[in-house]
Amino acid sequence: MSTPDTSVHRLPNRGRYDRETIDAILDEGLVAHVGLVEDGHPVVIPVAYARDGDAVLIHGSPASRMLRTFKKGAPACLTVTLLDGLVLAKSAFNHSMNYRSAVLFGEMEEVSDLDEKYAALTLLTEALTPGRSSSLRPMTEKEVRGTTVLRMAIDAASAKVREGGPVDPDEDADFEVWTGVIPRVDTWGPAIPTNDVDVPDHVTGYRRA
Amino acid sequence: MSTPDTSVHRLPNRGRYDRETIDAILDEGLVAHVGLVEDGHPVVIPVAYARDGDAVLIHGSPASRMLRTFKKGAPACLTVTLLDGLVLAKSAFNHSMNYRSAVLFGEMEEVSDLDEKYAALTLLTEALTPGRSSSLRPMTEKEVRGTTVLRMAIDAASAKVREGGPVDPDEDADFEVWTGVIPRVDTWGPAIPTNDVDVPDHVTGYRRA
């Protein structure tokens, strides 16, 4: 399969190609932005996803136009971006953002085998809410059959990482402007229950260190 | 210009087309995912952006492949997604996410006039860090000329909003599973200074209510 050049062109020192960096970004994110081409036009749609070893899984309704397009072998791009902070320099020109992004190119492959689909859907639940799947009403065969699951190999992939403080040139030294980083933190508020069942640990402790 | 059908196909009750909803999403987000087509393949790249009335502005280096592609009139898609929470139902099948997303289709137009570029870059700084632009070392003409600014009209646009609690079918009533929402909150940590200048209010109060 032909893929676009996956090398990071701009600011090449920010490019990373090791799987450890790419996997860490994929494992921390919850929402990916998936790109497809429709009648020659780009379309970008947010989706929940989960990494499954050397691949990323997405799922949805069999009626989804995006999933149907990918089932036919259309080329895909899947991007996950984590915003880590705002980088405030002395000039607008040198302002930046700290972020980590992973970009995957390739085609999606349908997961058709019922047992594999069951495992994939369980993994998606666990990736988004660790510890929850065993407490749930079990999936029915009808539900598993009624869900499309696609797998995209982590193959043609790259990451981009910007970290650290602002970089101001020496000639700006005399300008009295506060510089630094405002870090962004992913925070989860107290759970809002919709029934009276005791709140389980996987909810109270959700993404808390 | 031809654009893809912007109507929201899946779960049409989630589709919103009013500018108020679309603008609110664009004004809250900081990073957009921009889609382009390269040799028939989709490419999705994260970018900082700002809304300027009836358009969205992005900027970057004149060497950026993405910006050069859009300058030539290539079709673009710009998507902003705000994740608001995880929606935990009794079954994996009925789990969901609360989110708001806005999707814009169209072409980008270069902002070439020097005064307009200056205003656009000031607006980008103010959108990302309100109150900061007046404290900065002024932009130089070289910096303004050395930055590409593109404008995308909010024209063929739609939003999608999922809110509220989980929806479980009546037949799951007997399953004792905690249900509810874990809300996601955008939080900003204490600023990390890289010089001794007094921390300005626009930094200490960044995105704090």
Tab-separated table of C-alpha atoms in Angstrom:
chain	number	residue	atom	x	y	z
A	1	MET	CA	0.000	0.000	0.000
A	2	SER	CA	1.285	3.454	-0.760
A	3	THR	CA	1.239	5.934	2.090
A	4	PRO	CA	2.156	9.564	2.308
A	5	ASP	CA	5.624	10.374	3.493
A	6	THR	CA	5.351	9.956	7.272
A	7	SER	CA	8.496	11.875	8.111
A	8	VAL	CA	8.059	15.037	10.134
A	9	HIS	CA	9.077	17.888	7.851
A	10	ARG	CA	8.680	21.034	9.913
A	11	LEU	CA	10.964	21.404	12.927
A	12	PRO	CA	12.429	17.937	12.348
A	13	ASN	CA	13.981	17.890	15.827
A	14	ARG	CA	10.470	17.425	17.204
A	15	GLY	CA	9.890	14.234	15.210
A	16	ARG	CA	9.932	10.890	16.990
A	17	TYR	CA	9.539	7.529	15.365
A	18	ASP	CA	10.059	5.080	18.220
A	19	ARG	CA	7.117	2.906	19.162
A	20	GLU	CA	7.551	3.687	22.854
A	21	THR	CA	6.800	7.373	22.274
A	22	ILE	CA	3.976	6.636	19.839
A	23	ASP	CA	2.381	4.008	22.116
A	24	ALA	CA	2.568	6.265	25.184
A	25	ILE	CA	0.634	8.972	23.333
A	26	LEU	CA	-1.940	6.485	22.040
A	27	ASP	CA	-2.374	4.986	25.522
A	28	GLU	CA	-2.958	8.347	27.197
A	29	GLY	CA	-5.462	9.741	24.689
A	30	LEU	CA	-9.175	8.966	24.659
A	31	VAL	CA	-10.283	10.604	21.425
A	32	ALA	CA	-8.617	10.333	18.023
A	33	HIS	CA	-9.302	12.474	14.985
A	34	VAL	CA	-9.727	10.243	11.966
A	35	GLY	CA	-9.341	11.571	8.456
A	36	LEU	CA	-10.879	10.161	5.305
A	37	VAL	CA	-11.320	11.363	1.746
A	38	GLU	CA	-14.853	11.761	0.442
A	39	ASP	CA	-15.289	12.794	-3.193
A	40	GLY	CA	-11.803	14.271	-3.071
A	41	HIS	CA	-12.510	16.279	0.078
A	42	PRO	CA	-10.959	15.682	3.488
A	43	VAL	CA	-13.287	14.816	6.366
A	44	VAL	CA	-12.076	14.766	9.994
A	45	ILE	CA	-14.188	13.054	12.642
A	46	PRO	CA	-13.506	12.496	16.370
A	47	VAL	CA	-13.737	8.900	17.609
A	48	ALA	CA	-13.037	6.930	20.761
A	49	TYR	CA	-10.268	4.397	20.218
A	50	ALA	CA	-7.994	1.980	22.022
A	51	ARG	CA	-4.561	0.592	21.304
A	52	ASP	CA	-4.436	-3.175	20.973
A	53	GLY	CA	-0.747	-4.082	20.765
A	54	ASP	CA	0.441	-3.171	17.293
A	55	ALA	CA	-2.884	-1.733	16.188
A	56	VAL	CA	-5.533	0.778	17.096
A	57	LEU	CA	-9.201	-0.219	17.332
A	58	ILE	CA	-12.203	1.931	16.563
A	59	HIS	CA	-15.840	0.891	16.544
A	60	GLY	CA	-19.283	2.146	15.784
A	61	SER	CA	-22.553	1.574	14.046
A	62	PRO	CA	-22.569	-0.442	10.814
A	63	ALA	CA	-24.533	2.520	9.407
A	64	SER	CA	-21.613	4.919	9.968
A	65	ARG	CA	-20.539	6.392	6.659
A	66	MET	CA	-16.944	6.695	7.876
A	67	LEU	CA	-16.732	3.060	8.966
A	68	ARG	CA	-18.318	1.873	5.716
A	69	THR	CA	-15.770	3.904	3.751
A	70	PHE	CA	-12.858	2.358	5.650
A	71	LYS	CA	-14.312	-1.154	5.322
A	72	LYS	CA	-13.986	-0.703	1.563
A	73	GLY	CA	-10.229	-0.117	1.963
A	74	ALA	CA	-10.129	3.657	1.767
A	75	PRO	CA	-6.910	5.218	3.088
A	76	ALA	CA	-7.125	6.545	6.635
A	77	CYS	CA	-5.215	8.881	8.900
A	78	LEU	CA	-5.631	8.653	12.656
A	79	THR	CA	-4.221	11.438	14.829
A	80	VAL	CA	-4.104	11.674	18.621
A	81	THR	CA	-3.045	14.956	20.199
A	82	LEU	CA	-2.336	15.654	23.865
A	83	LEU	CA	-2.068	19.335	24.764
A	84	ASP	CA	0.390	19.717	27.649
A	85	GLY	CA	0.681	23.456	28.072
A	86	LEU	CA	0.959	26.933	26.680
A	87	VAL	CA	4.458	28.253	26.140
A	88	LEU	CA	4.603	31.996	26.708
A	89	ALA	CA	7.550	33.833	25.215
A	90	LYS	CA	8.498	37.515	25.049
A	91	SER	CA	7.074	37.907	21.566
A	92	ALA	CA	3.948	36.574	19.866
A	93	PHE	CA	6.245	35.041	17.264
A	94	ASN	CA	7.944	32.783	19.804
A	95	HIS	CA	4.821	31.638	21.618
A	96	SER	CA	4.187	27.933	21.299
A	97	MET	CA	2.329	24.991	22.749
A	98	ASN	CA	3.709	21.941	24.486
A	99	TYR	CA	2.028	18.902	23.013
A	100	ARG	CA	2.483	15.306	21.998
A	101	SER	CA	0.842	14.003	18.855
A	102	ALA	CA	0.858	10.675	17.062
A	103	VAL	CA	-0.176	10.299	13.421
A	104	LEU	CA	-0.951	6.917	11.850
A	105	PHE	CA	-1.415	6.315	8.139
A	106	GLY	CA	-2.792	3.205	6.519
A	107	GLU	CA	-5.901	1.240	5.842
A	108	MET	CA	-8.400	-0.163	8.315
A	109	GLU	CA	-9.227	-3.841	8.464
A	110	GLU	CA	-12.559	-5.113	9.716
A	111	VAL	CA	-12.568	-7.401	12.751
A	112	SER	CA	-15.235	-9.913	11.706
A	113	ASP	CA	-14.658	-12.984	13.855
A	114	LEU	CA	-17.191	-12.930	16.693
A	115	ASP	CA	-14.712	-13.897	19.434
A	116	GLU	CA	-12.204	-11.316	18.206
A	117	LYS	CA	-14.920	-8.687	18.118
A	118	TYR	CA	-15.971	-9.560	21.657
A	119	ALA	CA	-12.342	-9.215	22.806
A	120	ALA	CA	-11.914	-5.959	20.891
A	121	LEU	CA	-15.038	-4.401	22.396
A	122	THR	CA	-13.972	-5.494	25.881
A	123	LEU	CA	-10.563	-3.938	25.286
A	124	LEU	CA	-12.200	-0.683	24.139
A	125	THR	CA	-14.263	-0.557	27.334
A	126	GLU	CA	-11.213	-1.313	29.473
A	127	ALA	CA	-9.025	1.241	27.707
A	128	LEU	CA	-11.569	4.010	28.296
A	129	THR	CA	-12.663	2.894	31.799
A	130	PRO	CA	-10.151	0.436	33.292
A	131	GLY	CA	-11.709	-2.112	35.636
A	132	ARG	CA	-15.248	-1.578	34.418
A	133	SER	CA	-15.924	-4.321	31.883
A	134	SER	CA	-16.345	-7.163	34.397
A	135	SER	CA	-19.064	-5.238	36.267
A	136	LEU	CA	-21.243	-4.746	33.218
A	137	ARG	CA	-24.286	-6.568	31.946
A	138	PRO	CA	-22.617	-9.015	29.523
A	139	MET	CA	-22.601	-8.154	25.835
A	140	THR	CA	-25.160	-9.981	23.761
A	141	GLU	CA	-24.337	-11.626	20.463
A	142	LYS	CA	-26.783	-9.263	18.813
A	143	GLU	CA	-24.859	-6.265	20.148
A	144	VAL	CA	-21.515	-7.672	19.026
A	145	ARG	CA	-22.910	-8.474	15.578
A	146	GLY	CA	-24.515	-5.047	15.470
A	147	THR	CA	-21.231	-3.199	15.987
A	148	THR	CA	-18.561	-2.610	13.384
A	149	VAL	CA	-15.001	-2.942	14.691
A	150	LEU	CA	-12.036	-1.781	12.638
A	151	ARG	CA	-8.341	-2.267	13.275
A	152	MET	CA	-5.563	-0.003	11.991
A	153	ALA	CA	-1.983	-1.224	12.220
A	154	ILE	CA	0.580	1.049	13.878
A	155	ASP	CA	2.852	0.805	10.906
A	156	ALA	CA	3.360	4.059	9.031
A	157	ALA	CA	3.361	6.227	12.134
A	158	SER	CA	5.194	9.162	13.601
A	159	ALA	CA	5.011	11.314	16.699
A	160	LYS	CA	5.765	14.939	17.338
A	161	VAL	CA	6.689	16.238	20.777
A	162	ARG	CA	7.231	19.820	21.926
A	163	GLU	CA	8.248	20.231	25.555
A	164	GLY	CA	10.057	22.688	27.809
A	165	GLY	CA	10.034	26.447	28.107
A	166	PRO	CA	9.944	29.252	25.566
A	167	VAL	CA	12.944	30.002	23.390
A	168	ASP	CA	13.546	33.738	23.082
A	169	PRO	CA	16.408	35.168	21.050
A	170	ASP	CA	19.177	37.094	22.812
A	171	GLU	CA	18.068	40.381	21.283
A	172	ASP	CA	14.823	40.195	23.319
A	173	ALA	CA	16.741	40.057	26.630
A	174	ASP	CA	15.952	43.664	27.561
A	175	PHE	CA	12.191	43.305	27.197
A	176	GLU	CA	10.530	42.914	30.605
A	177	VAL	CA	7.921	40.294	29.751
A	178	TRP	CA	6.946	37.357	31.982
A	179	THR	CA	7.849	34.096	30.300
A	180	GLY	CA	7.100	30.510	31.196
A	181	VAL	CA	4.702	27.653	30.741
A	182	ILE	CA	1.074	27.252	31.815
A	183	PRO	CA	0.719	23.474	32.147
A	184	ARG	CA	-2.515	21.833	31.087
A	185	VAL	CA	-3.815	19.042	33.286
A	186	ASP	CA	-6.461	16.509	32.322
A	187	THR	CA	-8.833	16.499	35.290
A	188	TRP	CA	-11.939	14.497	36.039
A	189	GLY	CA	-14.644	15.870	38.299
A	190	PRO	CA	-16.587	13.913	40.917
A	191	ALA	CA	-18.795	11.322	39.226
A	192	ILE	CA	-22.462	12.201	38.757
A	193	PRO	CA	-24.507	9.067	39.524
A	194	THR	CA	-27.759	8.266	37.750
A	195	ASN	CA	-28.707	5.423	40.079
A	196	ASP	CA	-28.217	4.339	43.715
A	197	VAL	CA	-25.668	1.565	43.207
A	198	ASP	CA	-22.486	2.038	45.300
A	199	VAL	CA	-19.875	3.972	43.367
A	200	PRO	CA	-17.158	1.503	42.356
A	201	ASP	CA	-13.424	2.202	42.755
A	202	HIS	CA	-12.907	2.351	39.004
A	203	VAL	CA	-15.184	5.405	38.999
A	204	THR	CA	-13.979	7.244	42.128
A	205	GLY	CA	-10.371	6.596	41.192
A	206	TYR	CA	-10.779	7.367	37.497
A	207	ARG	CA	-7.436	8.626	36.139
A	208	ARG	CA	-6.363	9.749	39.590
A	209	ALA	CA	-2.735	9.162	40.521
B	1	MET	CA	-17.149	25.416	-4.485
B	2	SER	CA	-18.443	21.925	-3.957
B	3	THR	CA	-18.340	20.606	-0.415
B	4	PRO	CA	-19.259	17.281	1.086
B	5	ASP	CA	-22.711	16.979	2.549
B	6	THR	CA	-22.335	18.672	5.930
B	7	SER	CA	-25.453	17.216	7.475
B	8	VAL	CA	-24.974	14.962	10.471
B	9	HIS	CA	-26.031	11.497	9.353
B	10	ARG	CA	-25.608	9.273	12.385
B	11	LEU	CA	-27.810	10.009	15.391
B	12	PRO	CA	-29.293	13.055	13.664
B	13	ASN	CA	-30.759	14.333	16.941
B	14	ARG	CA	-27.212	15.230	17.966
B	15	GLY	CA	-26.691	17.505	14.978
B	16	ARG	CA	-26.710	21.259	15.457
B	17	TYR	CA	-26.367	23.829	12.747
B	18	ASP	CA	-26.842	27.133	14.545
B	19	ARG	CA	-23.893	29.483	14.598
B	20	GLU	CA	-24.257	30.073	18.342
B	21	THR	CA	-23.490	26.410	19.089
B	22	ILE	CA	-20.714	26.239	16.502
B	23	ASP	CA	-19.088	29.492	17.663
B	24	ALA	CA	-19.213	28.473	21.344
B	25	ILE	CA	-17.301	25.280	20.529
B	26	LEU	CA	-14.760	27.132	18.394
B	27	ASP	CA	-14.267	29.768	21.107
B	28	GLU	CA	-13.634	27.212	23.855
B	29	GLY	CA	-11.181	25.004	21.959
B	30	LEU	CA	-7.477	25.714	21.595
B	31	VAL	CA	-6.421	23.038	19.123
B	32	ALA	CA	-8.144	22.090	15.875
B	33	HIS	CA	-7.520	19.018	13.773
B	34	VAL	CA	-7.146	20.036	10.162
B	35	GLY	CA	-7.602	17.549	7.342
B	36	LEU	CA	-6.134	17.758	3.874
B	37	VAL	CA	-5.754	15.370	0.964
B	38	GLU	CA	-2.234	14.532	-0.199
B	39	ASP	CA	-1.894	12.279	-3.233
B	40	GLY	CA	-5.361	10.945	-2.532
B	41	HIS	CA	-4.585	10.180	1.122
B	42	PRO	CA	-6.061	11.945	4.123
B	43	VAL	CA	-3.683	13.768	6.462
B	44	VAL	CA	-4.831	15.097	9.856
B	45	ILE	CA	-2.665	17.636	11.691
B	46	PRO	CA	-3.281	19.471	14.988
B	47	VAL	CA	-3.042	23.271	14.874
B	48	ALA	CA	-3.685	26.225	17.137
B	49	TYR	CA	-6.473	28.408	15.785
B	50	ALA	CA	-8.729	31.309	16.674
B	51	ARG	CA	-12.180	32.372	15.579
B	52	ASP	CA	-12.334	35.791	13.936
B	53	GLY	CA	-16.016	36.562	13.493
B	54	ASP	CA	-17.272	34.494	10.573
B	55	ALA	CA	-13.963	32.753	9.994
B	56	VAL	CA	-11.283	30.707	11.689
B	57	LEU	CA	-7.619	31.715	11.477
B	58	ILE	CA	-4.624	29.422	11.464
B	59	HIS	CA	-0.989	30.372	11.007
B	60	GLY	CA	2.439	28.900	10.668
B	61	SER	CA	5.670	28.825	8.791
B	62	PRO	CA	5.624	29.576	5.046
B	63	ALA	CA	7.560	26.287	4.747
B	64	SER	CA	4.672	24.253	6.172
B	65	ARG	CA	3.526	21.707	3.614
B	66	MET	CA	-0.033	21.871	4.936
B	67	LEU	CA	-0.238	25.653	4.677
B	68	ARG	CA	1.270	25.614	1.179
B	69	THR	CA	-1.297	23.029	0.103
B	70	PHE	CA	-4.177	25.161	1.389
B	71	LYS	CA	-2.743	28.321	-0.179
B	72	LYS	CA	-3.132	26.574	-3.541
B	73	GLY	CA	-6.879	26.184	-2.887
B	74	ALA	CA	-6.980	22.573	-1.721
B	75	PRO	CA	-10.165	21.596	0.130
B	76	ALA	CA	-9.878	21.617	3.903
B	77	CYS	CA	-11.735	20.238	6.890
B	78	LEU	CA	-11.251	21.785	10.314
B	79	THR	CA	-12.607	19.954	13.359
B	80	VAL	CA	-12.646	21.071	16.990
B	81	THR	CA	-13.670	18.559	19.653
B	82	LEU	CA	-14.310	19.201	23.343
B	83	LEU	CA	-14.551	16.081	25.487
B	84	ASP	CA	-16.956	16.749	28.356
B	85	GLY	CA	-17.229	13.398	30.080
B	86	LEU	CA	-17.514	9.656	30.023
B	87	VAL	CA	-21.035	8.236	30.039
B	88	LEU	CA	-21.160	4.930	31.902
B	89	ALA	CA	-24.127	2.705	31.209
B	90	LYS	CA	-25.066	-0.793	32.376
B	91	SER	CA	-23.704	-2.407	29.234
B	92	ALA	CA	-20.608	-1.775	27.114
B	93	PHE	CA	-22.965	-1.243	24.175
B	94	ASN	CA	-24.619	1.773	25.784
B	95	HIS	CA	-21.457	3.472	27.026
B	96	SER	CA	-20.851	6.809	25.398
B	97	MET	CA	-18.972	10.080	25.681
B	98	ASN	CA	-20.317	13.547	26.235
B	99	TYR	CA	-18.677	15.867	23.759
B	100	ARG	CA	-19.156	18.872	21.551
B	101	SER	CA	-17.577	18.991	18.123
B	102	ALA	CA	-17.641	21.462	15.262
B	103	VAL	CA	-16.677	20.528	11.720
B	104	LEU	CA	-15.939	23.133	9.039
B	105	PHE	CA	-15.555	22.375	5.344
B	106	GLY	CA	-14.222	24.714	2.706
B	107	GLU	CA	-11.119	26.307	1.321
B	108	MET	CA	-8.590	28.478	3.091
B	109	GLU	CA	-7.769	31.968	1.910
B	110	GLU	CA	-4.426	33.602	2.577
B	111	VAL	CA	-4.370	36.800	4.607
B	112	SER	CA	-1.729	38.784	2.691
B	113	ASP	CA	-2.271	42.422	3.625
B	114	LEU	CA	0.313	43.360	6.240
B	115	ASP	CA	-2.119	45.231	8.514
B	116	GLU	CA	-4.641	42.393	8.327
B	117	LYS	CA	-1.909	39.871	9.135
B	118	TYR	CA	-0.818	41.947	12.102
B	119	ALA	CA	-4.408	42.050	13.370
B	120	ALA	CA	-4.857	38.317	12.730
B	121	LEU	CA	-1.701	37.386	14.648
B	122	THR	CA	-2.714	39.666	17.538
B	123	LEU	CA	-6.124	37.993	17.585
B	124	LEU	CA	-4.506	34.537	17.624
B	125	THR	CA	-2.385	35.551	20.632
B	126	GLU	CA	-5.400	37.029	22.417
B	127	ALA	CA	-7.603	34.014	21.712
B	128	LEU	CA	-5.041	31.632	23.199
B	129	THR	CA	-3.900	33.903	26.062
B	130	PRO	CA	-6.381	36.731	26.631
B	131	GLY	CA	-4.799	39.932	27.895
B	132	ARG	CA	-1.275	39.010	26.870
B	133	SER	CA	-0.662	40.673	23.516
B	134	SER	CA	-0.215	44.218	24.868
B	135	SER	CA	2.543	43.069	27.245
B	136	LEU	CA	4.674	41.522	24.519
B	137	ARG	CA	7.673	42.769	22.623
B	138	PRO	CA	5.979	44.213	19.522
B	139	MET	CA	5.899	42.091	16.381
B	140	THR	CA	8.414	43.066	13.751
B	141	GLU	CA	7.521	43.445	10.093
B	142	LYS	CA	9.962	40.632	9.340
B	143	GLU	CA	8.052	38.301	11.687
B	144	VAL	CA	4.688	39.242	10.206
B	145	ARG	CA	5.996	38.767	6.667
B	146	GLY	CA	7.629	35.515	7.738
B	147	THR	CA	4.366	33.975	8.947
B	148	THR	CA	1.648	32.517	6.770
B	149	VAL	CA	-1.879	33.304	7.947
B	150	LEU	CA	-4.882	31.508	6.490
B	151	ARG	CA	-8.555	32.206	6.989
B	152	MET	CA	-11.347	29.634	6.629
B	153	ALA	CA	-14.938	30.875	6.478
B	154	ILE	CA	-17.450	29.356	8.883
B	155	ASP	CA	-19.787	28.520	6.051
B	156	ALA	CA	-20.314	24.813	5.457
B	157	ALA	CA	-20.260	23.887	9.132
B	158	SER	CA	-22.051	21.673	11.588
B	159	ALA	CA	-21.799	20.749	15.226
B	160	LYS	CA	-22.515	17.588	17.134
B	161	VAL	CA	-23.382	17.598	20.822
B	162	ARG	CA	-23.902	14.642	23.172
B	163	GLU	CA	-24.852	15.540	26.731
B	164	GLY	CA	-26.618	14.047	29.726
B	165	GLY	CA	-26.578	10.647	31.338
B	166	PRO	CA	-26.528	7.129	29.960
B	167	VAL	CA	-29.570	5.656	28.248
B	168	ASP	CA	-30.155	2.057	29.283
B	169	PRO	CA	-33.044	0.015	27.938
B	170	ASP	CA	-35.796	-1.157	30.306
B	171	GLU	CA	-34.683	-4.789	30.016
B	172	ASP	CA	-31.422	-3.900	31.811
B	173	ALA	CA	-33.280	-2.589	34.891
B	174	ASP	CA	-32.455	-5.640	37.029
B	175	PHE	CA	-28.698	-5.439	36.501
B	176	GLU	CA	-26.970	-3.870	39.513
B	177	VAL	CA	-24.391	-1.730	37.734
B	178	TRP	CA	-23.379	1.801	38.764
B	179	THR	CA	-24.314	4.261	36.049
B	180	GLY	CA	-23.567	7.928	35.613
B	181	VAL	CA	-21.187	10.437	34.134
B	182	ILE	CA	-17.536	11.178	34.939
B	183	PRO	CA	-17.180	14.821	33.903
B	184	ARG	CA	-13.971	15.965	32.275
B	185	VAL	CA	-12.634	19.342	33.319
B	186	ASP	CA	-10.014	21.358	31.465
B	187	THR	CA	-7.590	22.414	34.190
B	188	TRP	CA	-4.484	24.544	34.114
B	189	GLY	CA	-1.729	24.042	36.664
B	190	PRO	CA	0.242	26.793	38.391
B	191	ALA	CA	2.399	28.628	35.860
B	192	ILE	CA	6.069	27.635	35.657
B	193	PRO	CA	8.107	30.827	35.229
B	194	THR	CA	11.328	30.940	33.232
B	195	ASN	CA	12.307	34.425	34.389
B	196	ASP	CA	11.875	36.723	37.420
B	197	VAL	CA	9.315	39.133	36.006
B	198	ASP	CA	6.179	39.447	38.186
B	199	VAL	CA	3.542	36.950	37.114
B	200	PRO	CA	0.780	38.923	35.341
B	201	ASP	CA	-2.922	38.418	36.037
B	202	HIS	CA	-3.523	36.944	32.579
B	203	VAL	CA	-1.229	34.078	33.625
B	204	THR	CA	-2.360	33.490	37.225
B	205	GLY	CA	-6.010	33.757	36.167
B	206	TYR	CA	-5.659	31.721	32.989
B	207	ARG	CA	-8.999	30.081	32.217
B	208	ARG	CA	-10.024	30.274	35.861
B	209	ALA	CA	-13.631	31.165	36.554
